[in-house]
Short mmCIF file of C-alpha atoms in Angstrom, two decimals:
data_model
loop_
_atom_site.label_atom_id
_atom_site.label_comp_id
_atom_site.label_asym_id
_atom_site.label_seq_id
_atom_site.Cartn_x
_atom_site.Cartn_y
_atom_site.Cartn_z
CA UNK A 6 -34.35 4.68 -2.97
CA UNK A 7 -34.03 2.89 0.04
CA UNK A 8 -30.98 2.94 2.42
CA UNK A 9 -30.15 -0.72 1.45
CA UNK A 10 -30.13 0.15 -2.24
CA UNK A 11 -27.94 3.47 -2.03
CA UNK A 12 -25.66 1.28 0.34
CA UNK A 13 -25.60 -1.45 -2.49
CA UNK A 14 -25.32 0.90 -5.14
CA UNK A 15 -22.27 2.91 -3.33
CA UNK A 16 -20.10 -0.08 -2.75
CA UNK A 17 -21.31 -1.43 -6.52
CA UNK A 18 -18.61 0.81 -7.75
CA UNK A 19 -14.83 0.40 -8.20
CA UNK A 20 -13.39 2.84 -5.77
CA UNK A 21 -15.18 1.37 -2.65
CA UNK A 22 -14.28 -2.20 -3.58
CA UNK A 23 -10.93 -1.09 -4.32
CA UNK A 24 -10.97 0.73 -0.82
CA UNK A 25 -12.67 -2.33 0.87
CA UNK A 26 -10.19 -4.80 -0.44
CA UNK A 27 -7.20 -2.90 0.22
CA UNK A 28 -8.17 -3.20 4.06
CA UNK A 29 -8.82 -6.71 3.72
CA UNK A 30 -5.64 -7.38 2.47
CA UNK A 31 -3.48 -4.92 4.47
CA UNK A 32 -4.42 -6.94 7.54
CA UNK A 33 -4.47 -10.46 5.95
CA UNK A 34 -1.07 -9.32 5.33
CA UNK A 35 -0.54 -8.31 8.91
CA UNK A 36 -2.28 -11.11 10.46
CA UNK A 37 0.13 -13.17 7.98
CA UNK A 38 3.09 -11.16 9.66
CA UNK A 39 2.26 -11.80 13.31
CA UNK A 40 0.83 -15.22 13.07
CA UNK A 41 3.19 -16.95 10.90
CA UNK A 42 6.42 -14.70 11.10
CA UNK A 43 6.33 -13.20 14.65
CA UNK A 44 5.24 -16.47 16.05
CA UNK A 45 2.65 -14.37 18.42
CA UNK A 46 -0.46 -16.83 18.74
CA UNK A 47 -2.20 -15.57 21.32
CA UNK A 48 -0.84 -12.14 21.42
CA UNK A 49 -2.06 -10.92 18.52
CA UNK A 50 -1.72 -7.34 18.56
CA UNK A 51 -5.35 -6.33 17.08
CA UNK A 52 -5.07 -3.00 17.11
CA UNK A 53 -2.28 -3.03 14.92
CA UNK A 54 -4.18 -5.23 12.47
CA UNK A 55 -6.45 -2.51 12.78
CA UNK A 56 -4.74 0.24 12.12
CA UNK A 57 -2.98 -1.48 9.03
CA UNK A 58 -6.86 -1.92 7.91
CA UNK A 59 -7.51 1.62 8.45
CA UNK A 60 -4.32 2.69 6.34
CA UNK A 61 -4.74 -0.10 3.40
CA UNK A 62 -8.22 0.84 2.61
CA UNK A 63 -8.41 4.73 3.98
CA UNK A 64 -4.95 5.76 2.53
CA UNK A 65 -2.84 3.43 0.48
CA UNK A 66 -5.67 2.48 -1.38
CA UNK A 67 -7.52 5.77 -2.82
CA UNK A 68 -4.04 6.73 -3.57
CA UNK A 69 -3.36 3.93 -5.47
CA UNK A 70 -6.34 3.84 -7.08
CA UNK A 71 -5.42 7.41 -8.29
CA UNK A 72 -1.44 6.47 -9.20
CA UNK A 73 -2.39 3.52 -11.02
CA UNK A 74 -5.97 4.25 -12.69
CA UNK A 75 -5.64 7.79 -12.92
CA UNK A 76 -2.02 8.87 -13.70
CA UNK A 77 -0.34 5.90 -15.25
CA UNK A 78 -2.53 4.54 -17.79
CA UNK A 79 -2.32 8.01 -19.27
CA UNK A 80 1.24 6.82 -20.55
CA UNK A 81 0.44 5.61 -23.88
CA UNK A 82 3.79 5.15 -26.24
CA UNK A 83 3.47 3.69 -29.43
CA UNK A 84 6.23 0.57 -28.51
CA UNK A 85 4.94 -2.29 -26.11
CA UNK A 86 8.31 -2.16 -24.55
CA UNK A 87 8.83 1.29 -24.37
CA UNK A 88 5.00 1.69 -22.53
CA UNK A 89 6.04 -0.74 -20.34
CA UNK A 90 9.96 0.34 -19.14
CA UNK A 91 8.32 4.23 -19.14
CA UNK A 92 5.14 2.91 -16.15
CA UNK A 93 7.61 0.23 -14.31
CA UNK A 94 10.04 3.10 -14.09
CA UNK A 95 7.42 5.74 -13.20
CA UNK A 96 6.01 3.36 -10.69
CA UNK A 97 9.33 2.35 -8.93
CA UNK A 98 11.00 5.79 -9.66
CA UNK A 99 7.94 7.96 -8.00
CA UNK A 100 5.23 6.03 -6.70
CA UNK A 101 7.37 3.45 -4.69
CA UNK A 102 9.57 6.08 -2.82
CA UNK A 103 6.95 7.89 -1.79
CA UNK A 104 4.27 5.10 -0.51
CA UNK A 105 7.01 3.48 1.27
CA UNK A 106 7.41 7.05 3.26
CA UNK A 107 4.16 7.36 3.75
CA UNK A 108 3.67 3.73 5.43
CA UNK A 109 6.12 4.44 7.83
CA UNK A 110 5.55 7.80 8.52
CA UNK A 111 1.21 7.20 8.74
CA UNK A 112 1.88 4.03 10.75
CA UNK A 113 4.11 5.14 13.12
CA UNK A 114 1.66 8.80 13.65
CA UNK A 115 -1.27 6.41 13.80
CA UNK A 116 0.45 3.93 16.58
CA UNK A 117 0.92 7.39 18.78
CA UNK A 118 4.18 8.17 17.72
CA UNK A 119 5.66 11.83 17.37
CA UNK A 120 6.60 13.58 13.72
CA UNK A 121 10.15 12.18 14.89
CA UNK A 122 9.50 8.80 15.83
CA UNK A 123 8.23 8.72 12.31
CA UNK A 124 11.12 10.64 11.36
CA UNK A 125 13.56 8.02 13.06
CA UNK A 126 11.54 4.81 11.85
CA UNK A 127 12.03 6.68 8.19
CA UNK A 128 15.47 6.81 8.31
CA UNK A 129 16.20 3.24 9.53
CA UNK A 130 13.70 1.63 7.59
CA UNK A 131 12.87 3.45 4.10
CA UNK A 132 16.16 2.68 2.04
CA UNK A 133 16.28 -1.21 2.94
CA UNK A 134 12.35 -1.42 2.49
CA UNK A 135 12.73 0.50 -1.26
CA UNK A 136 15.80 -1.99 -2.39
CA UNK A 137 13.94 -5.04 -1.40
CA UNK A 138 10.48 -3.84 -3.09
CA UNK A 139 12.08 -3.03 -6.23
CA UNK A 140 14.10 -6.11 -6.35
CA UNK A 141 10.55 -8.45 -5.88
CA UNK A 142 8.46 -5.62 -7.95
CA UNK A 143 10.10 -4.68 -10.87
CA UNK A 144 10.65 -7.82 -12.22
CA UNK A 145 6.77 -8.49 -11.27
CA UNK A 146 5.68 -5.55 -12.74
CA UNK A 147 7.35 -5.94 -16.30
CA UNK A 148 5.97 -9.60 -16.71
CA UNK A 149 2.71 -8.29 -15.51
#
């Protein structure tokens, strides 16, 4: 097998698309941020799209992949409802604490911060960041 068809037959599978498109979309997302939020034009701060890429596809991402394909769709009640209360609370309840802590705290190691920097941007940031998430995912996440 060639090195063309082992790289097409690698990133044929879920996981690596899954990995791939989390990237892609953690720094649409950030490119969204600074272009169209923070106003920065020509100041883009690349290597903070960058690193978001690194952390959407590299962390968030295989995680993810493991939290949603892996853990939750082992719940299996017999009631619609009840299935769908028990993964949107198990998904806010565990998953959502923990990934917002881990944003902050990989994002601000990866940007050269210290284990308190992260510490710091943790406890300004994580509470307000959870409450807002769960107010635009929950509701999301039971229609879905």
């Amino acid at each position: 097998m060639s090195g063309f068809s082992r790289f097409i037959a690698a990133t044929s599978s879920t996981f690596p698309r899954q990995c791939l498109t989390g990237g892609v979309l953690f720094a649409t997302g950030d490119t969204i941020a600074q272009q169209l939020v923070e106003k920065r034009r020509s100041n883009h701060d690349v290597p903070r799209t960058l690193r978001l890429a690194l952390y959407g596809g590299a962390v968030f991402s295989p995680l993810a992949s493991i939290w949603f394909g892996k853990v939750l769709e082992r719940v299996q009640l017999a009631s619609k409802p009840a299935n769908i209360a028990t993964k949107v609370a198990l998904d806010q309840g565990v998953a959502a604490p923990t990934f917002v802590a881990m944003f902050f705290t990989v994002t601000t190691l990866m940007a050269g911060g210290s284990p308190q920097d992260a510490k710091q941007k943790l406890h300004d940031n994580w509470w307000s960041t959870l409450k807002t998430g769960w107010a635009v995912w929950i509701p999301v996440q039971a229609i879905n």
